[in-house]
mmCIF file of C-alpha atoms in Angstrom:
data_model
loop_
_atom_site.group_PDB
_atom_site.id
_atom_site.type_symbol
_atom_site.label_atom_id
_atom_site.label_comp_id
_atom_site.label_asym_id
_atom_site.label_seq_id
_atom_site.Cartn_x
_atom_site.Cartn_y
_atom_site.Cartn_z
ATOM 1 C CA MET J 1 -46.113 -75.207 -184.682
ATOM 2 C CA ALA J 2 -46.811 -73.414 -187.954
ATOM 3 C CA ALA J 3 -45.332 -75.047 -191.040
ATOM 4 C CA ARG J 4 -42.330 -73.284 -192.526
ATOM 5 C CA LYS J 5 -43.111 -71.400 -195.726
ATOM 6 C CA PRO J 6 -41.236 -72.113 -198.959
ATOM 7 C CA MET J 7 -38.073 -69.999 -199.110
ATOM 8 C CA LEU J 8 -36.038 -68.247 -201.775
ATOM 9 C CA ILE J 9 -32.345 -68.125 -200.821
ATOM 10 C CA LEU J 10 -30.172 -65.571 -202.612
ATOM 11 C CA VAL J 11 -26.441 -66.302 -202.287
ATOM 12 C CA TYR J 12 -24.006 -63.496 -203.068
ATOM 13 C CA GLU J 13 -20.342 -62.568 -202.649
ATOM 14 C CA PRO J 14 -19.809 -59.004 -201.358
ATOM 15 C CA GLU J 15 -17.319 -56.692 -203.014
ATOM 16 C CA ARG J 16 -15.551 -56.057 -199.704
ATOM 17 C CA ALA J 17 -14.942 -59.738 -198.977
ATOM 18 C CA CYS J 18 -13.395 -60.141 -202.424
ATOM 19 C CA PHE J 19 -11.295 -56.972 -202.046
ATOM 20 C CA ASP J 20 -9.871 -58.063 -198.693
ATOM 21 C CA ARG J 21 -9.050 -61.539 -199.998
ATOM 22 C CA LEU J 22 -7.271 -60.122 -203.062
ATOM 23 C CA LEU J 23 -5.179 -57.826 -200.883
ATOM 24 C CA ALA J 24 -4.234 -60.812 -198.750
ATOM 25 C CA ASP J 25 -3.208 -62.623 -201.954
ATOM 26 C CA GLY J 26 -0.804 -59.816 -202.834
ATOM 27 C CA PHE J 27 -2.757 -57.808 -205.392
ATOM 28 C CA THR J 28 -2.241 -54.044 -205.359
ATOM 29 C CA PRO J 29 -5.072 -51.982 -203.837
ATOM 30 C CA ARG J 30 -5.926 -50.571 -207.273
ATOM 31 C CA ALA J 31 -6.089 -53.990 -208.940
ATOM 32 C CA ALA J 32 -8.075 -55.386 -206.003
ATOM 33 C CA MET J 33 -10.555 -52.515 -206.276
ATOM 34 C CA GLU J 34 -10.929 -52.962 -210.035
ATOM 35 C CA ILE J 35 -11.364 -56.726 -209.812
ATOM 36 C CA SER J 36 -13.812 -56.637 -206.905
ATOM 37 C CA SER J 37 -15.864 -53.969 -208.708
ATOM 38 C CA TYR J 38 -17.182 -56.716 -210.993
ATOM 39 C CA LEU J 39 -19.198 -57.895 -207.973
ATOM 40 C CA ALA J 40 -20.982 -54.551 -207.843
ATOM 41 C CA GLN J 41 -24.393 -56.091 -208.399
ATOM 42 C CA SER J 42 -24.233 -57.484 -204.859
ATOM 43 C CA THR J 43 -23.628 -53.937 -203.618
ATOM 44 C CA ASP J 44 -26.361 -52.471 -205.793
ATOM 45 C CA LEU J 45 -28.978 -55.087 -204.914
ATOM 46 C CA ALA J 46 -28.409 -55.163 -201.142
ATOM 47 C CA PRO J 47 -30.550 -52.045 -200.457
ATOM 48 C CA GLU J 48 -33.438 -53.849 -202.173
ATOM 49 C CA PHE J 49 -33.335 -57.027 -200.101
ATOM 50 C CA GLY J 50 -36.216 -55.642 -198.042
ATOM 51 C CA ALA J 51 -38.306 -55.022 -201.153
ATOM 52 C CA ILE J 52 -37.573 -58.542 -202.413
ATOM 53 C CA ALA J 53 -38.580 -59.962 -199.015
ATOM 54 C CA GLU J 54 -41.865 -58.020 -199.150
ATOM 55 C CA ALA J 55 -42.555 -59.202 -202.699
ATOM 56 C CA CYS J 56 -41.869 -62.794 -201.637
ATOM 57 C CA PHE J 57 -44.058 -62.479 -198.527
ATOM 58 C CA ALA J 58 -46.931 -61.224 -200.681
ATOM 59 C CA ARG J 59 -46.668 -64.459 -202.657
ATOM 60 C CA GLY J 60 -46.441 -66.792 -199.662
ATOM 61 C CA LEU J 61 -42.645 -67.130 -199.592
ATOM 62 C CA ASP J 62 -39.857 -66.357 -197.162
ATOM 63 C CA PHE J 63 -36.707 -64.672 -198.468
ATOM 64 C CA HIS J 64 -33.190 -65.027 -197.135
ATOM 65 C CA ALA J 65 -30.093 -63.307 -198.550
ATOM 66 C CA VAL J 66 -26.884 -65.000 -197.424
ATOM 67 C CA GLU J 67 -23.255 -64.072 -197.982
ATOM 68 C CA LEU J 68 -21.247 -66.733 -199.780
ATOM 69 C CA ASP J 69 -18.989 -67.413 -196.803
ATOM 70 C CA ASP J 70 -22.051 -68.275 -194.701
ATOM 71 C CA ALA J 71 -23.856 -70.273 -197.391
ATOM 72 C CA ALA J 72 -22.614 -73.766 -196.550
ATOM 73 C CA GLY J 73 -23.813 -73.568 -192.954
ATOM 74 C CA MET J 74 -27.160 -72.154 -194.014
ATOM 75 C CA LEU J 75 -27.913 -74.459 -196.951
ATOM 76 C CA VAL J 76 -27.130 -77.690 -195.121
ATOM 77 C CA GLY J 77 -30.227 -77.306 -192.951
ATOM 78 C CA CYS J 78 -32.682 -76.315 -195.691
ATOM 79 C CA ASP J 79 -35.797 -78.298 -196.571
ATOM 80 C CA ARG J 80 -35.223 -79.806 -200.018
ATOM 81 C CA GLY J 81 -38.885 -79.602 -200.909
ATOM 82 C CA LYS J 82 -39.364 -75.989 -199.866
ATOM 83 C CA SER J 83 -36.116 -74.224 -200.747
ATOM 84 C CA LEU J 84 -34.858 -72.605 -203.940
ATOM 85 C CA VAL J 85 -31.300 -71.276 -204.333
ATOM 86 C CA TRP J 86 -30.580 -68.288 -206.576
ATOM 87 C CA THR J 87 -26.880 -67.482 -207.095
ATOM 88 C CA LEU J 88 -26.398 -63.752 -207.613
ATOM 89 C CA THR J 89 -22.653 -63.566 -208.290
ATOM 90 C CA ASP J 90 -20.509 -66.077 -210.158
ATOM 91 C CA GLY J 91 -16.811 -66.786 -210.401
ATOM 92 C CA ILE J 92 -14.193 -69.526 -210.453
ATOM 93 C CA ALA J 93 -10.985 -67.487 -210.156
ATOM 94 C CA TYR J 94 -11.032 -64.063 -208.465
ATOM 95 C CA PHE J 95 -14.633 -64.590 -207.414
ATOM 96 C CA ARG J 96 -16.070 -67.711 -205.787
ATOM 97 C CA GLY J 97 -19.794 -67.501 -206.499
ATOM 98 C CA GLY J 98 -19.643 -70.625 -208.646
ATOM 99 C CA ALA J 99 -19.420 -72.546 -205.367
ATOM 100 C CA ALA J 100 -23.049 -71.702 -204.515
ATOM 101 C CA PRO J 101 -24.807 -73.850 -207.147
ATOM 102 C CA ALA J 102 -22.322 -76.632 -206.392
ATOM 103 C CA LEU J 103 -23.288 -76.440 -202.707
ATOM 104 C CA ALA J 104 -26.949 -76.507 -203.673
ATOM 105 C CA ARG J 105 -26.325 -79.671 -205.679
ATOM 106 C CA LEU J 106 -24.353 -81.175 -202.788
ATOM 107 C CA TYR J 107 -27.319 -80.654 -200.467
ATOM 108 C CA GLY J 108 -29.928 -81.649 -203.047
ATOM 109 C CA LEU J 109 -31.504 -78.194 -203.312
ATOM 110 C CA PRO J 110 -33.144 -76.920 -206.520
ATOM 111 C CA THR J 111 -31.721 -73.794 -208.123
ATOM 112 C CA ILE J 112 -32.676 -70.873 -210.304
ATOM 113 C CA GLY J 113 -30.333 -70.894 -213.266
ATOM 114 C CA VAL J 114 -27.996 -73.344 -214.931
ATOM 115 C CA ASP J 115 -26.095 -76.186 -213.324
ATOM 116 C CA ASP J 116 -22.726 -75.510 -211.730
ATOM 117 C CA SER J 117 -20.704 -76.856 -214.670
ATOM 118 C CA LEU J 118 -21.839 -73.907 -216.788
ATOM 119 C CA PHE J 119 -20.874 -71.465 -214.046
ATOM 120 C CA ALA J 120 -17.318 -72.666 -214.547
ATOM 121 C CA LEU J 121 -17.520 -72.727 -218.334
ATOM 122 C CA CYS J 122 -18.845 -69.213 -218.826
ATOM 123 C CA GLN J 123 -16.069 -67.729 -216.673
ATOM 124 C CA ASP J 124 -13.364 -69.204 -218.912
ATOM 125 C CA LYS J 125 -13.801 -67.293 -222.157
ATOM 126 C CA PHE J 126 -11.364 -69.374 -224.188
ATOM 127 C CA ARG J 127 -12.953 -72.712 -223.274
ATOM 128 C CA SER J 128 -16.496 -71.405 -223.559
ATOM 129 C CA GLY J 129 -15.704 -69.969 -226.989
ATOM 130 C CA ALA J 130 -14.484 -73.378 -228.121
ATOM 131 C CA VAL J 131 -17.726 -74.996 -226.936
ATOM 132 C CA LEU J 132 -19.858 -72.317 -228.605
ATOM 133 C CA ALA J 133 -17.970 -72.807 -231.864
ATOM 134 C CA ALA J 134 -18.546 -76.569 -231.616
ATOM 135 C CA LEU J 135 -22.278 -75.834 -231.360
ATOM 136 C CA GLY J 136 -22.046 -73.990 -234.680
ATOM 137 C CA LEU J 137 -22.624 -70.543 -233.185
ATOM 138 C CA PRO J 138 -21.144 -67.356 -234.710
ATOM 139 C CA VAL J 139 -18.299 -66.695 -232.280
ATOM 140 C CA PRO J 140 -15.055 -64.982 -233.330
ATOM 141 C CA ALA J 141 -11.982 -67.190 -233.609
ATOM 142 C CA ALA J 142 -9.753 -67.001 -230.543
ATOM 143 C CA GLY J 143 -6.142 -67.281 -229.555
ATOM 144 C CA LEU J 144 -4.814 -67.468 -226.007
ATOM 145 C CA ALA J 145 -1.798 -65.624 -224.612
ATOM 146 C CA ARG J 146 -0.144 -65.728 -221.199
ATOM 147 C CA ASP J 147 2.243 -63.070 -219.908
ATOM 148 C CA GLY J 148 3.260 -61.925 -223.378
ATOM 149 C CA ARG J 149 3.570 -65.386 -224.955
ATOM 150 C CA TRP J 150 1.225 -67.352 -227.165
ATOM 151 C CA VAL J 151 -0.395 -70.479 -225.760
ATOM 152 C CA VAL J 152 -2.656 -70.806 -228.812
ATOM 153 C CA GLU J 153 -1.646 -68.489 -231.640
ATOM 154 C CA LEU J 154 -4.321 -66.689 -233.643
ATOM 155 C CA GLN J 155 -4.220 -66.433 -237.408
ATOM 156 C CA GLU J 156 -3.634 -63.063 -239.075
ATOM 157 C CA SER J 157 -6.575 -60.653 -239.004
ATOM 158 C CA SER J 158 -7.010 -57.792 -241.466
ATOM 159 C CA SER J 159 -9.427 -56.058 -239.060
ATOM 160 C CA GLY J 160 -6.986 -55.932 -236.163
ATOM 161 C CA TYR J 161 -7.402 -57.647 -232.811
ATOM 162 C CA PHE J 162 -9.363 -57.412 -229.598
ATOM 163 C CA VAL J 163 -7.738 -58.429 -226.309
ATOM 164 C CA LYS J 164 -9.641 -59.288 -223.123
ATOM 165 C CA PRO J 165 -8.873 -61.127 -219.884
ATOM 166 C CA ASN J 166 -9.840 -64.772 -219.970
ATOM 167 C CA ARG J 167 -11.445 -65.107 -216.529
ATOM 168 C CA LEU J 168 -11.901 -61.597 -215.158
ATOM 169 C CA GLY J 169 -15.532 -60.604 -214.880
ATOM 170 C CA ALA J 170 -17.710 -60.420 -217.951
ATOM 171 C CA LYS J 171 -16.561 -57.314 -219.771
ATOM 172 C CA ILE J 172 -15.056 -57.263 -223.223
ATOM 173 C CA GLY J 173 -12.127 -54.942 -222.581
ATOM 174 C CA ILE J 174 -9.927 -53.325 -219.950
ATOM 175 C CA TRP J 175 -8.250 -50.354 -221.611
ATOM 176 C CA GLU J 176 -8.840 -48.218 -224.680
ATOM 177 C CA GLU J 177 -5.907 -50.082 -226.256
ATOM 178 C CA SER J 178 -7.775 -53.376 -225.977
ATOM 179 C CA ARG J 179 -8.436 -52.960 -229.681
ATOM 180 C CA CYS J 180 -5.034 -53.188 -231.350
ATOM 181 C CA ARG J 181 -3.542 -53.639 -234.807
ATOM 182 C CA THR J 182 -0.850 -56.318 -234.639
ATOM 183 C CA PRO J 183 -0.094 -59.609 -232.886
ATOM 184 C CA ASN J 184 2.867 -57.984 -231.148
ATOM 185 C CA GLU J 185 0.599 -55.301 -229.692
ATOM 186 C CA ALA J 186 -1.752 -58.034 -228.522
ATOM 187 C CA LEU J 187 1.121 -59.834 -226.790
ATOM 188 C CA ALA J 188 2.184 -56.596 -225.124
ATOM 189 C CA LEU J 189 -1.354 -56.198 -223.765
ATOM 190 C CA ALA J 190 -1.236 -59.805 -222.578
ATOM 191 C CA GLY J 191 1.841 -58.910 -220.543
ATOM 192 C CA ARG J 192 0.099 -55.897 -218.994
ATOM 193 C CA VAL J 193 -2.971 -57.945 -218.087
ATOM 194 C CA PHE J 194 -0.850 -60.678 -216.516
ATOM 195 C CA GLU J 195 1.147 -58.174 -214.486
ATOM 196 C CA ALA J 196 -1.941 -56.368 -213.187
ATOM 197 C CA TYR J 197 -4.464 -59.194 -212.897
ATOM 198 C CA ARG J 198 -2.510 -62.501 -213.178
ATOM 199 C CA ASP J 199 -4.768 -63.662 -215.992
ATOM 200 C CA ASP J 200 -4.397 -65.043 -219.499
ATOM 201 C CA VAL J 201 -5.941 -63.096 -222.354
ATOM 202 C CA VAL J 202 -8.203 -64.119 -225.200
ATOM 203 C CA VAL J 203 -7.183 -62.536 -228.500
ATOM 204 C CA GLN J 204 -9.838 -62.356 -231.202
ATOM 205 C CA PRO J 205 -10.168 -60.688 -234.579
ATOM 206 C CA TYR J 206 -11.860 -57.330 -234.061
ATOM 207 C CA VAL J 207 -15.486 -57.507 -235.188
ATOM 208 C CA ALA J 208 -17.398 -54.401 -236.215
ATOM 209 C CA GLY J 209 -20.945 -53.495 -235.283
ATOM 210 C CA ARG J 210 -23.030 -52.176 -232.414
ATOM 211 C CA ASN J 211 -23.065 -53.708 -228.959
ATOM 212 C CA VAL J 212 -26.164 -55.735 -228.106
ATOM 213 C CA ARG J 213 -27.331 -57.148 -224.798
ATOM 214 C CA ALA J 214 -29.890 -59.958 -224.797
ATOM 215 C CA SER J 215 -31.515 -60.552 -221.390
ATOM 216 C CA PHE J 216 -33.624 -63.472 -220.231
ATOM 217 C CA LEU J 217 -35.627 -64.243 -217.117
ATOM 218 C CA ALA J 218 -38.170 -67.063 -217.155
ATOM 219 C CA VAL J 219 -40.727 -65.559 -214.801
ATOM 220 C CA ASP J 220 -42.973 -68.137 -216.433
ATOM 221 C CA PRO J 221 -41.077 -71.462 -216.165
ATOM 222 C CA LYS J 222 -42.312 -72.385 -219.647
ATOM 223 C CA ALA J 223 -40.840 -69.268 -221.281
ATOM 224 C CA GLY J 224 -38.472 -69.805 -224.181
ATOM 225 C CA ALA J 225 -36.385 -67.638 -226.477
ATOM 226 C CA GLU J 226 -39.492 -65.630 -227.392
ATOM 227 C CA ALA J 227 -39.159 -63.976 -223.942
ATOM 228 C CA LEU J 228 -35.643 -62.715 -224.706
ATOM 229 C CA GLY J 229 -35.161 -58.952 -224.501
ATOM 230 C CA ILE J 230 -32.746 -57.747 -227.201
ATOM 231 C CA ALA J 231 -31.397 -54.185 -227.171
ATOM 232 C CA PHE J 232 -28.623 -52.123 -228.648
ATOM 233 C CA VAL J 233 -26.583 -50.672 -225.766
ATOM 234 C CA ASP J 234 -25.193 -47.358 -226.948
ATOM 235 C CA SER J 235 -22.750 -45.918 -224.437
ATOM 236 C CA GLY J 236 -20.926 -43.592 -226.803
ATOM 237 C CA GLY J 237 -17.885 -45.866 -227.100
ATOM 238 C CA ASP J 238 -16.990 -48.829 -229.270
ATOM 239 C CA PHE J 239 -16.699 -51.145 -226.259
ATOM 240 C CA GLN J 240 -16.864 -50.961 -222.487
ATOM 241 C CA THR J 241 -13.613 -50.479 -220.607
ATOM 242 C CA MET J 242 -12.866 -51.078 -216.933
ATOM 243 C CA ALA J 243 -13.312 -47.344 -216.286
ATOM 244 C CA ASP J 244 -16.704 -47.349 -218.030
ATOM 245 C CA SER J 245 -17.865 -50.274 -215.932
ATOM 246 C CA MET J 246 -16.752 -48.750 -212.661
ATOM 247 C CA ALA J 247 -18.672 -45.556 -213.484
ATOM 248 C CA LEU J 248 -21.935 -47.505 -213.733
ATOM 249 C CA TYR J 249 -22.093 -49.915 -210.805
ATOM 250 C CA GLY J 250 -21.376 -50.382 -207.114
ATOM 251 C CA ASP J 251 -19.704 -47.873 -204.807
ATOM 252 C CA THR J 252 -17.683 -46.346 -207.635
ATOM 253 C CA GLY J 253 -20.865 -45.957 -209.658
ATOM 254 C CA ALA J 254 -22.543 -44.247 -206.718
ATOM 255 C CA ALA J 255 -19.611 -41.848 -206.502
ATOM 256 C CA ALA J 256 -19.890 -41.181 -210.242
ATOM 257 C CA LYS J 257 -23.561 -40.294 -209.762
ATOM 258 C CA ASP J 258 -22.709 -37.911 -206.927
ATOM 259 C CA GLU J 259 -20.067 -36.235 -209.075
ATOM 260 C CA GLY J 260 -22.285 -35.993 -212.148
ATOM 261 C CA ARG J 261 -20.206 -38.457 -214.187
ATOM 262 C CA TYR J 262 -22.886 -41.151 -214.434
ATOM 263 C CA ALA J 263 -24.821 -41.603 -217.651
ATOM 264 C CA GLU J 264 -26.792 -44.730 -218.464
ATOM 265 C CA PRO J 265 -26.235 -46.021 -221.978
ATOM 266 C CA GLU J 266 -29.206 -45.739 -224.301
ATOM 267 C CA LEU J 267 -31.211 -48.914 -224.948
ATOM 268 C CA VAL J 268 -32.807 -49.348 -228.362
ATOM 269 C CA PRO J 269 -34.754 -52.514 -229.275
ATOM 270 C CA VAL J 270 -32.879 -54.319 -232.037
ATOM 271 C CA ALA J 271 -36.147 -55.453 -233.629
ATOM 272 C CA SER J 272 -37.159 -51.820 -234.187
ATOM 273 C CA LEU J 273 -34.168 -51.220 -236.465
ATOM 274 C CA GLN J 274 -32.881 -54.629 -237.592
ATOM 275 C CA PRO J 275 -35.639 -57.242 -237.194
ATOM 276 C CA ARG J 276 -33.723 -59.870 -239.141
ATOM 277 C CA ALA J 277 -30.779 -59.575 -236.734
ATOM 278 C CA ALA J 278 -33.172 -59.828 -233.784
ATOM 279 C CA GLY J 279 -34.569 -63.061 -235.232
ATOM 280 C CA ARG J 280 -31.076 -64.458 -235.605
ATOM 281 C CA ILE J 281 -30.306 -63.635 -231.969
ATOM 282 C CA ARG J 282 -33.437 -65.450 -230.803
ATOM 283 C CA ARG J 283 -32.348 -68.512 -232.758
ATOM 284 C CA ILE J 284 -28.895 -68.303 -231.161
ATOM 285 C CA ALA J 285 -30.522 -68.154 -227.734
ATOM 286 C CA ALA J 286 -32.754 -71.130 -228.541
ATOM 287 C CA ARG J 287 -29.692 -73.091 -229.636
ATOM 288 C CA LEU J 288 -27.913 -72.222 -226.387
ATOM 289 C CA MET J 289 -30.923 -73.268 -224.335
ATOM 290 C CA ALA J 290 -31.262 -76.575 -226.163
ATOM 291 C CA GLY J 291 -27.604 -77.409 -226.732
ATOM 292 C CA LEU J 292 -25.844 -75.862 -223.763
ATOM 293 C CA GLY J 293 -28.524 -75.894 -221.094
ATOM 294 C CA LEU J 294 -29.051 -72.181 -220.484
ATOM 295 C CA ARG J 295 -32.276 -71.659 -218.549
ATOM 296 C CA ASP J 296 -34.111 -69.484 -216.044
ATOM 297 C CA VAL J 297 -31.853 -66.427 -216.088
ATOM 298 C CA PHE J 298 -28.973 -65.462 -218.377
ATOM 299 C CA SER J 299 -27.701 -62.817 -220.760
ATOM 300 C CA LEU J 300 -25.812 -62.713 -224.037
ATOM 301 C CA ASP J 301 -23.363 -60.098 -225.311
ATOM 302 C CA LEU J 302 -23.260 -59.707 -229.071
ATOM 303 C CA ARG J 303 -22.146 -57.400 -231.877
ATOM 304 C CA VAL J 304 -24.512 -56.703 -234.764
ATOM 305 C CA GLU J 305 -23.317 -55.254 -238.061
ATOM 306 C CA ALA J 306 -25.407 -53.051 -240.363
ATOM 307 C CA ASP J 307 -25.961 -55.978 -242.751
ATOM 308 C CA ASP J 308 -27.490 -58.048 -239.883
ATOM 309 C CA THR J 309 -24.368 -60.145 -239.351
ATOM 310 C CA VAL J 310 -24.403 -61.276 -235.721
ATOM 311 C CA HIS J 311 -21.345 -62.105 -233.624
ATOM 312 C CA LEU J 312 -21.861 -63.877 -230.294
ATOM 313 C CA ILE J 313 -19.249 -62.563 -227.872
ATOM 314 C CA GLU J 314 -20.145 -64.405 -224.665
ATOM 315 C CA PHE J 315 -22.917 -65.605 -222.397
ATOM 316 C CA GLU J 316 -23.460 -64.907 -218.702
ATOM 317 C CA VAL J 317 -25.271 -67.133 -216.212
ATOM 318 C CA CYS J 318 -25.359 -64.417 -213.520
ATOM 319 C CA PRO J 319 -26.461 -61.302 -215.402
ATOM 320 C CA GLY J 320 -26.399 -58.016 -213.518
ATOM 321 C CA LEU J 321 -29.930 -58.110 -212.109
ATOM 322 C CA PRO J 322 -29.879 -54.591 -210.622
ATOM 323 C CA CYS J 323 -28.332 -53.084 -213.763
ATOM 324 C CA PHE J 324 -30.339 -50.608 -215.819
ATOM 325 C CA ASP J 325 -30.657 -52.946 -218.801
ATOM 326 C CA PHE J 326 -32.016 -55.916 -216.849
ATOM 327 C CA ARG J 327 -34.485 -53.717 -214.983
ATOM 328 C CA ALA J 328 -35.680 -52.294 -218.304
ATOM 329 C CA TYR J 329 -36.093 -55.830 -219.628
ATOM 330 C CA CYS J 330 -38.209 -56.913 -216.638
ATOM 331 C CA ARG J 331 -40.499 -53.921 -217.118
ATOM 332 C CA ALA J 332 -40.814 -54.346 -220.874
ATOM 333 C CA GLU J 333 -41.223 -58.132 -221.045
ATOM 334 C CA TRP J 334 -42.979 -58.933 -217.777
ATOM 335 C CA GLY J 335 -44.429 -55.610 -216.613
ATOM 336 C CA LEU J 336 -42.671 -56.018 -213.263
ATOM 337 C CA GLY J 337 -40.060 -54.229 -211.232
ATOM 338 C CA LEU J 338 -36.998 -56.238 -210.309
ATOM 339 C CA ALA J 339 -38.116 -57.298 -206.815
ATOM 340 C CA ASP J 340 -41.496 -58.504 -208.058
ATOM 341 C CA ALA J 341 -39.926 -60.239 -211.059
ATOM 342 C CA MET J 342 -37.567 -62.187 -208.788
ATOM 343 C CA ALA J 343 -40.310 -63.074 -206.313
ATOM 344 C CA GLU J 344 -42.728 -64.145 -209.043
ATOM 345 C CA THR J 345 -40.049 -66.289 -210.685
ATOM 346 C CA ALA J 346 -39.458 -68.090 -207.388
ATOM 347 C CA ALA J 347 -43.152 -68.404 -206.498
ATOM 348 C CA ARG J 348 -44.070 -70.069 -209.775
ATOM 349 C CA ARG J 349 -41.498 -72.758 -209.085
ATOM 350 C CA LEU J 350 -41.964 -73.263 -205.377
ATOM 351 C CA LEU J 351 -45.748 -73.084 -205.261
ATOM 352 C CA SER J 352 -46.722 -74.777 -208.508
#
């Protein structure tokens, strides 16, 4: 009998499974659609599973994509020395992808990405912000509100406030009103978020600047912060709303393309305009890798002001691999399309 080849296992939670579960939990169809849309990368990547399998085969690997609900039964029989688990979609509240790296650890399987404790941390913005501040990183101060009441009150801010759900997805806003002027307006938004999504909100002083996405994939296992891709993401708005997100990804993004409403934000390398800010972002990433344990694949969301002041907004351990910005990063940094970048990342770990 021929020996089984090393295998890359991609675990993902489909949008539809999340949508159906949210409906069963009593969410409105609109809220369920909006929440499940944050899993759009599983929808967008599924048509490329064949290309990933071909890229893996060319490198001597097997590839298996498995839905989260089937992962436990599949992972329990895997060869510890020849299997590598890559978690595509995260979550600890509305989404359940954070269970995948925990299952991998339970069965003694190596993973691409951080350990499961960071999957939980990054999906709780208030707690992760506290940890980032303890590491001395430039994160905005944060208060926490629940259903229109303060849990942790924020000090007065002359720049106004920014309000975002604490555990919902990875975006930095829901509505245009997410930037507000007074604490009372912030509490009113907290009530709206709780009613629609049953979530707390993080309230932060509004910080000025342009939106920046920093992407990282260690195709070479020895890669460090020098391999970070850092780009301004100019979408025409001050911040991304729920509507903006839904027009870019998944089934709603596909519909936007068909209707001519889709427009990819422009990506501009930060180093080409503000090299000092780019250097600061690389140092932030290096600190996160050393102090927090980020590795293999992650992204950072930041704001950069004209004077090179950098604000770290959040980190993601499951960046949107099929998104335009991550694809552009793979081409620019590694000279590879997404399927080849994923396969090469796995091959260098499984076959070395």
